[in-house]
Amino acid sequence: MIAVLKQGTDEKRTEGLIAWFKGLGLDVHVSKGKYNTVLGLVGDTQKVDIELLEGLDIIESVKRISEPYKSANRKFHPMDSVIEITPDVKIGGGNFQIMAGPCSVESEAQIVDIAKRVKAAGATILRGGAFKPRTSPYAFQGLREEGVKLLETAKRETGLPIVTEIMSAGHLQYFENVDIIQVGARNMQNFDLLKELGKTDKPILLKRGLSATVKELLMSAEYIMAGGNNDVILCERGIRTYETVTRNTLDISAVPVLREQTHLPVIVDPSHAVGIARFVKPMALAAAAAGADGLMIEVHNDPPHALSDGAQSLTPEQFADTAAAVRRILSERDES
Amino acid sequence: MIAVLKQGTDEKRTEGLIAWFKGLGLDVHVSKGKYNTVLGLVGDTQKVDIELLEGLDIIESVKRISEPYKSANRKFHPMDSVIEITPDVKIGGGNFQIMAGPCSVESEAQIVDIAKRVKAAGATILRGGAFKPRTSPYAFQGLREEGVKLLETAKRETGLPIVTEIMSAGHLQYFENVDIIQVGARNMQNFDLLKELGKTDKPILLKRGLSATVKELLMSAEYIMAGGNNDVILCERGIRTYETVTRNTLDISAVPVLREQTHLPVIVDPSHAVGIARFVKPMALAAAAAGADGLMIEVHNDPPHALSDGAQSLTPEQFADTAAAVRRILSERDES
Amino acid sequence: MIAVLKQGTDEKRTEGLIAWFKGLGLDVHVSKGKYNTVLGLVGDTQKVDIELLEGLDIIESVKRISEPYKSANRKFHPMDSVIEITPDVKIGGGNFQIMAGPCSVESEAQIVDIAKRVKAAGATILRGGAFKPRTSPYAFQGLREEGVKLLETAKRETGLPIVTEIMSAGHLQYFENVDIIQVGARNMQNFDLLKELGKTDKPILLKRGLSATVKELLMSAEYIMAGGNNDVILCERGIRTYETVTRNTLDISAVPVLREQTHLPVIVDPSHAVGIARFVKPMALAAAAAGADGLMIEVHNDPPHALSDGAQSLTPEQFADTAAAVRRILSERDES
Amino acid sequence: MIAVLKQGTDEKRTEGLIAWFKGLGLDVHVSKGKYNTVLGLVGDTQKVDIELLEGLDIIESVKRISEPYKSANRKFHPMDSVIEITPDVKIGGGNFQIMAGPCSVESEAQIVDIAKRVKAAGATILRGGAFKPRTSPYAFQGLREEGVKLLETAKRETGLPIVTEIMSAGHLQYFENVDIIQVGARNMQNFDLLKELGKTDKPILLKRGLSATVKELLMSAEYIMAGGNNDVILCERGIRTYETVTRNTLDISAVPVLREQTHLPVIVDPSHAVGIARFVKPMALAAAAAGADGLMIEVHNDPPHALSDGAQSLTPEQFADTAAAVRRILSERDES
């Protein structure tokens, strides 16, 4: 960590600050320039509050050199993490998985039918919303625990592992037979929920918040890992920008950036990002080309009657076409 | 609600769509132009899923005319809501309140001392963080229930009502003697928490999310109100933009916009927005001038040693100067 | 165009507005709902000022149905435009081109050497900055006309057509032998420059502004085309968002969106977007997979000594590797 | 300037880099930490290319300590600049000016009438658009040189100095009798235009670009000042964010930030920022309360018939009310 003192800071206050840092167990290297004095802090700076420092009136600026995340940091775990969902389905380290299914689980017939069709088309994990975060309290809130049970039925019928979103730690009891627990973008910084998930032994799919930085996403992963659960899958799903022609702006550059900074698997959800079915395929191909470890794609048997997010769902036929094109891109990517 | 059909949509599919709308109990007015057919939908469009509609391949665009929020909507409640915090302290409808106190409660001596000093300087409500949402799992997480108890002590000593943040519905038991429960920016769309707060009878201070629109803020208020609790105070606290010279960008225009769209009181938190103590006063004055119903300002007895957010806290002396200047602006504003 | 009147607008003012629209030569369809009256305007609404309308106190909202751009609109020109740079080098309609070269032209030896190396590695057009837009007046401003001449030398030596940026219509005389004139992001809405370029017969490479919408990019293309020059190539080069881990956020979804809305070729510049050499390859692959018609990539013979933007330049070897991987992706994409 | 080397960088390459810095005439202070080596660079780092440095593969990060602007920097000119528009009208250093007038000059009768009315209501400078930057080539482009002449007529009739926008250096001949030349947001980084304006002796009103940072605005002012023209007035006019309820987001915090960083006067244009007439007054009051040196407000004699931007214009009566309220705020602010 580097702290730059303001021009003209007097000697005595500088000494006081240095003493304070030393009191925290840090080594302090002083570099006096013509205009500024710079303090280099070495040691366990993890718990130093950077905002507090920036608030001191003798400080010009503070910069953290080492990242404040540890468990998620590739520096300390150079190899890709490989997360085992089931003995047959792993993600990360060269294992690419496609999660597909409807935005909302609506009925047994619907979810079982879609599950069979996405499996036939190349999906390896079934997704479906049971507890639904909706902007409006008057909108359909999902079938909730009943929805999770229907997903379990579809799992029994097809053998596909299932992933579904949790909205409150109070619902954990319903997720016992769920293979991957999803944390949605709106809850990425619901720290109490993250802490509870850190105590479970289930893989967690953590979606990037609407205006979360890559670093904040990694810090939220760190919350889960700090509790002892290292099986975190990160998901880029579009960020909020000034551009409204797509629902969000899919930040595909986050894929190579995350893959450099962390050993955790990184997947992409193009459906929520663009919000328009006909742009899902090109963005799925782009994500695969950029190095993602997987995709999450919304598929519906009958888009116009979906209870939510119909606009962004593919038909099973469109999904099959997309999945096949993705596999072709992967075959080229892996040669590169 | 208005739905515009794509150019060249065939007659039969148009009829099918119209029939579907009618099945939902809506009146449909058809307006055929040279290039497009436009459907005007009249009736209870509140529950129609706009995203689903936009997903239909025959739809060019959909626009909601009436807002999807009802309880919070000024159209249906033209008078300002006045929320009674205590018999002596009301907010809204011309009642301006200043909430002040430290970012984190640290000890009894600290909170009681600050409480006395901010009261003397013109604060009417005491704020202080007990449960703290921190980006890093390794940062100080607050004194939690112990912190709430210390706030209660300060309340007994000074008579100031207290406001503090809740992070999980599971902690509601600790908030019995809290006068205003705060929902932080990161939990603005933690819908399960909002629903639980809708069942309480306490005033809720709802902070705008980092990248929440004004409309989303109102929809989150609607979640609380839909549960029966109408005492919601909205708080603008800065939004995330590309500009990094201040921590966030304080969107003061949200104040007159919100005051037009809703009857709920609107306050501003300049401390978190700018994150730099010396810019808090000008932004507090700007918020007051723009019509806010109150302010939330961080004050610390000894900023450099604060455990969190010291950078943005005022000293009690700076706060007294700011509060006095705000009162002068208010006296002019109210004449305007 | 659709105009929604405010609830409770009186009959007489509504009639006045309708008369005004009719005076503009528009047909007006009136649809009265329970809460709102909606006017559907049919005819040549291209020149109607949408902001003026939104300003009227009886107007709730206005929505344009048809896009305000005409020459660039795919609706009126369904086939891809194919722009001929030279008889051998075409772009668009399935013709994919890679533009490569240094950020700044520095010397004859440098540009000729790089030109030969990028040609050998698969580039088909040589790029190089002569007039340089720099944030600081004290930074290197490019070799200017001398730089253009050096590009011409490199063109003679290699046969590669050249593209370079113009910053002022006053410099057009120096661009006579340039094959593609580039308009940089900062000048995307320098309308006087666009108008002058509309009078030339050279292909124009128009870069998207830092915070320009897809629609604004198309309107700027329209400025050039309205002057008679239809040879416009659009370039996505990253937009400004809150995320700072990459220099800008490359909006790859703009590629399929633009390809749907316009017949003009769309290329991507991953170098400026991410600003970090090691992320250029994955983003180039992503752009190719998403359907781009070409790429613009910075290549330097010796990155550490570049006079500008060294951080984002590839070495010729890295470029050769990237170009080969892009070609493999293209071979799969074109089968899809 | 501080450069942090990557962990594990070998000694030899570090020595090479240090030698290179010394070759640039800089002093280098080396601070070796447990994980990283930090180089502190002292001397004239103004011309060092920070992006080039960041591109080196042995560099972790680079941070500039001193700002890259000099003429505009308050550090070197602690006193407020006072710019004399006319002998009677000064701006900065406690002199507050209100610029008012129509978005577009339409006719002699219109501009003379408005000029008289805004003067009577308290405006001290007349604004009016002659050369108009419009997103669409088909929209009204302004009366151009004829518009400037009409402004001159209004100036003769009322004695008000005039400010109007320039879009191209080629038009400078028409601005001889203009008192303040405005550079619009879209041309804030049209560096060739800025350089030409640096050679004139007229005050320049420089508007912040739609997604320009405070630092970039100062660098653009520096372009003008580097040419010898120190009379630059900065204008905050709203930035582009994800929020669409107002046209742009007025960044009022830029006022105190700019006033700290530069000695140049800072004004605010609430009309273009919010784009909605009824929010102009509260935002004008907020800007005044936050410490602005002036305001620019759109006023129209007959808003609904304006040829452009009617939505955001005040009537002369609304303007008079706003100006009076602003003066009351100023009287309180100046006591603070």
Short mmCIF file of N, CA, C and O in Angstrom, two decimals, chain A residues 225-279:
data_model
loop_
_atom_site.label_atom_id
_atom_site.label_comp_id
_atom_site.label_asym_id
_atom_site.label_seq_id
_atom_site.Cartn_x
_atom_site.Cartn_y
_atom_site.Cartn_z
N MET A 225 -16.11 -17.68 0.31
CA MET A 225 -14.95 -18.52 0.52
C MET A 225 -14.40 -18.36 1.94
O MET A 225 -13.86 -19.32 2.52
N ALA A 226 -14.53 -17.16 2.51
CA ALA A 226 -14.05 -16.92 3.86
C ALA A 226 -14.81 -17.80 4.86
O ALA A 226 -14.32 -18.09 5.95
N GLY A 227 -16.01 -18.25 4.47
CA GLY A 227 -16.80 -19.12 5.36
C GLY A 227 -16.43 -20.58 5.19
O GLY A 227 -16.95 -21.44 5.89
N GLY A 228 -15.56 -20.88 4.21
CA GLY A 228 -15.12 -22.26 4.06
C GLY A 228 -15.60 -22.93 2.79
O GLY A 228 -15.21 -24.06 2.48
N ASN A 229 -16.45 -22.26 2.02
CA ASN A 229 -16.96 -22.86 0.78
C ASN A 229 -16.20 -22.29 -0.42
O ASN A 229 -16.39 -21.12 -0.78
N ASN A 230 -15.34 -23.09 -1.03
CA ASN A 230 -14.51 -22.60 -2.13
C ASN A 230 -15.12 -22.81 -3.50
O ASN A 230 -14.53 -22.42 -4.51
N ASP A 231 -16.31 -23.44 -3.55
CA ASP A 231 -16.89 -23.77 -4.85
C ASP A 231 -17.76 -22.64 -5.38
O ASP A 231 -18.99 -22.71 -5.32
N VAL A 232 -17.11 -21.61 -5.87
CA VAL A 232 -17.85 -20.45 -6.37
C VAL A 232 -17.64 -20.33 -7.87
O VAL A 232 -16.51 -20.39 -8.36
N ILE A 233 -18.74 -20.18 -8.59
CA ILE A 233 -18.70 -19.97 -10.04
C ILE A 233 -19.15 -18.52 -10.27
O ILE A 233 -20.21 -18.12 -9.78
N LEU A 234 -18.36 -17.75 -11.00
CA LEU A 234 -18.70 -16.35 -11.23
C LEU A 234 -19.47 -16.23 -12.54
O LEU A 234 -19.23 -16.98 -13.48
N CYS A 235 -20.38 -15.27 -12.59
CA CYS A 235 -21.20 -15.11 -13.80
C CYS A 235 -21.32 -13.64 -14.22
O CYS A 235 -21.88 -12.83 -13.49
N GLU A 236 -20.82 -13.34 -15.41
CA GLU A 236 -21.03 -12.02 -16.02
C GLU A 236 -22.39 -12.05 -16.70
O GLU A 236 -22.67 -12.94 -17.49
N ARG A 237 -23.23 -11.05 -16.39
CA ARG A 237 -24.60 -11.05 -16.93
C ARG A 237 -25.04 -9.68 -17.41
O ARG A 237 -26.22 -9.39 -17.48
N GLY A 238 -24.06 -8.83 -17.74
CA GLY A 238 -24.41 -7.50 -18.26
C GLY A 238 -24.39 -6.48 -17.15
O GLY A 238 -24.80 -6.76 -16.02
N ILE A 239 -23.88 -5.30 -17.47
CA ILE A 239 -23.82 -4.22 -16.49
C ILE A 239 -24.69 -3.06 -16.97
O ILE A 239 -25.07 -2.99 -18.13
N ARG A 240 -24.98 -2.17 -16.04
CA ARG A 240 -25.86 -1.04 -16.37
C ARG A 240 -25.01 0.11 -16.90
O ARG A 240 -24.09 0.56 -16.23
N THR A 241 -25.34 0.57 -18.09
CA THR A 241 -24.64 1.71 -18.68
C THR A 241 -25.69 2.67 -19.23
O THR A 241 -26.89 2.45 -19.06
N TYR A 242 -25.22 3.72 -19.92
CA TYR A 242 -26.16 4.69 -20.50
C TYR A 242 -26.85 4.12 -21.74
O TYR A 242 -27.83 4.68 -22.21
N GLU A 243 -26.35 3.05 -22.31
CA GLU A 243 -26.90 2.52 -23.56
C GLU A 243 -28.14 1.67 -23.27
O GLU A 243 -28.08 0.76 -22.46
N THR A 244 -29.24 1.96 -23.98
CA THR A 244 -30.49 1.24 -23.69
C THR A 244 -30.95 0.37 -24.85
O THR A 244 -32.02 -0.22 -24.77
N VAL A 245 -30.15 0.27 -25.90
CA VAL A 245 -30.61 -0.51 -27.04
C VAL A 245 -30.61 -2.00 -26.72
O VAL A 245 -31.41 -2.77 -27.27
N THR A 246 -29.75 -2.40 -25.79
CA THR A 246 -29.86 -3.73 -25.19
C THR A 246 -30.21 -3.51 -23.72
O THR A 246 -29.98 -2.42 -23.19
N ARG A 247 -30.75 -4.53 -23.04
CA ARG A 247 -31.20 -4.29 -21.66
C ARG A 247 -30.04 -3.85 -20.77
O ARG A 247 -30.14 -2.89 -20.03
N ASN A 248 -28.94 -4.60 -20.85
CA ASN A 248 -27.71 -4.22 -20.15
C ASN A 248 -26.59 -4.31 -21.17
O ASN A 248 -26.82 -4.72 -22.30
N THR A 249 -25.40 -3.93 -20.77
CA THR A 249 -24.25 -4.05 -21.68
C THR A 249 -23.42 -5.23 -21.22
O THR A 249 -22.89 -5.22 -20.11
N LEU A 250 -23.35 -6.27 -22.06
CA LEU A 250 -22.59 -7.46 -21.68
C LEU A 250 -21.10 -7.12 -21.72
O LEU A 250 -20.57 -6.77 -22.77
N ASP A 251 -20.45 -7.21 -20.57
CA ASP A 251 -19.04 -6.84 -20.46
C ASP A 251 -18.18 -8.08 -20.69
O ASP A 251 -17.69 -8.70 -19.73
N ILE A 252 -18.01 -8.44 -21.94
CA ILE A 252 -17.27 -9.68 -22.23
C ILE A 252 -15.81 -9.56 -21.83
O ILE A 252 -15.15 -10.55 -21.51
N SER A 253 -15.28 -8.35 -21.79
CA SER A 253 -13.88 -8.21 -21.38
C SER A 253 -13.70 -8.66 -19.93
O SER A 253 -12.58 -8.96 -19.51
N ALA A 254 -14.77 -8.72 -19.17
CA ALA A 254 -14.66 -9.22 -17.79
C ALA A 254 -14.20 -10.68 -17.77
O ALA A 254 -13.61 -11.12 -16.78
N VAL A 255 -14.47 -11.40 -18.84
CA VAL A 255 -14.08 -12.82 -18.87
C VAL A 255 -12.56 -12.99 -18.81
O VAL A 255 -12.04 -13.60 -17.87
N PRO A 256 -11.80 -12.43 -19.78
CA PRO A 256 -10.34 -12.60 -19.64
C PRO A 256 -9.78 -11.89 -18.41
O PRO A 256 -8.80 -12.37 -17.83
N VAL A 257 -10.37 -10.77 -18.00
CA VAL A 257 -9.87 -10.09 -16.80
C VAL A 257 -10.05 -10.98 -15.58
O VAL A 257 -9.12 -11.19 -14.79
N LEU A 258 -11.24 -11.55 -15.41
CA LEU A 258 -11.48 -12.43 -14.26
C LEU A 258 -10.60 -13.67 -14.33
O LEU A 258 -10.06 -14.10 -13.32
N ARG A 259 -10.46 -14.20 -15.52
CA ARG A 259 -9.65 -15.42 -15.63
C ARG A 259 -8.19 -15.15 -15.27
O ARG A 259 -7.48 -16.06 -14.84
N GLU A 260 -7.76 -13.91 -15.43
CA GLU A 260 -6.39 -13.58 -15.01
C GLU A 260 -6.32 -13.39 -13.49
O GLU A 260 -5.34 -13.77 -12.85
N GLN A 261 -7.35 -12.78 -12.92
CA GLN A 261 -7.28 -12.42 -11.51
C GLN A 261 -7.69 -13.53 -10.56
O GLN A 261 -7.30 -13.52 -9.40
N THR A 262 -8.48 -14.48 -11.05
CA THR A 262 -8.95 -15.53 -10.15
C THR A 262 -8.86 -16.90 -10.80
O THR A 262 -8.84 -17.01 -12.03
N HIS A 263 -8.83 -17.90 -9.96
CA HIS A 263 -8.80 -19.28 -10.43
C HIS A 263 -10.20 -19.88 -10.54
O HIS A 263 -10.37 -21.01 -10.97
N LEU A 264 -11.21 -19.10 -10.14
CA LEU A 264 -12.58 -19.61 -10.15
C LEU A 264 -13.13 -19.65 -11.58
O LEU A 264 -12.75 -18.83 -12.41
N PRO A 265 -14.05 -20.58 -11.86
CA PRO A 265 -14.65 -20.62 -13.20
C PRO A 265 -15.52 -19.38 -13.45
O PRO A 265 -16.12 -18.82 -12.53
N VAL A 266 -15.57 -18.95 -14.72
CA VAL A 266 -16.32 -17.76 -15.12
C VAL A 266 -17.28 -18.13 -16.24
O VAL A 266 -16.85 -18.62 -17.28
N ILE A 267 -18.57 -17.90 -16.00
CA ILE A 267 -19.53 -18.17 -17.08
C ILE A 267 -20.22 -16.86 -17.47
O ILE A 267 -20.06 -15.83 -16.81
N VAL A 268 -20.97 -16.92 -18.56
CA VAL A 268 -21.64 -15.73 -19.09
C VAL A 268 -23.11 -16.04 -19.33
O VAL A 268 -23.45 -17.12 -19.80
N ASP A 269 -23.97 -15.11 -18.98
CA ASP A 269 -25.41 -15.23 -19.21
C ASP A 269 -25.81 -14.18 -20.26
O ASP A 269 -26.11 -13.03 -19.92
N PRO A 270 -25.80 -14.54 -21.54
CA PRO A 270 -26.14 -13.53 -22.55
C PRO A 270 -27.62 -13.19 -22.58
O PRO A 270 -27.99 -12.10 -23.02
N SER A 271 -28.47 -14.10 -22.08
CA SER A 271 -29.92 -13.86 -22.18
C SER A 271 -30.34 -12.64 -21.36
O SER A 271 -31.01 -11.74 -21.87
N HIS A 272 -29.92 -12.59 -20.08
CA HIS A 272 -30.29 -11.44 -19.26
C HIS A 272 -29.56 -10.18 -19.71
O HIS A 272 -30.08 -9.08 -19.57
N ALA A 273 -28.37 -10.35 -20.24
CA ALA A 273 -27.58 -9.18 -20.61
C ALA A 273 -28.23 -8.39 -21.72
O ALA A 273 -28.40 -7.18 -21.62
N VAL A 274 -28.58 -9.09 -22.82
CA VAL A 274 -29.12 -8.34 -23.96
C VAL A 274 -30.64 -8.24 -23.90
O VAL A 274 -31.20 -7.26 -24.38
N GLY A 275 -31.29 -9.23 -23.30
CA GLY A 275 -32.74 -9.13 -23.13
C GLY A 275 -33.54 -9.30 -24.40
O GLY A 275 -34.75 -9.05 -24.41
N ILE A 276 -32.91 -9.73 -25.47
CA ILE A 276 -33.58 -9.84 -26.77
C ILE A 276 -33.10 -11.14 -27.41
O ILE A 276 -31.91 -11.31 -27.69
N ALA A 277 -34.03 -12.06 -27.63
CA ALA A 277 -33.66 -13.42 -28.04
C ALA A 277 -32.73 -13.45 -29.25
O ALA A 277 -31.77 -14.22 -29.28
N ARG A 278 -32.97 -12.59 -30.23
CA ARG A 278 -32.18 -12.74 -31.47
C ARG A 278 -30.73 -12.30 -31.34
O ARG A 278 -29.93 -12.54 -32.23
N PHE A 279 -30.37 -11.67 -30.21
CA PHE A 279 -28.95 -11.32 -30.00
C PHE A 279 -28.24 -12.31 -29.05
O PHE A 279 -27.07 -12.13 -28.73
#
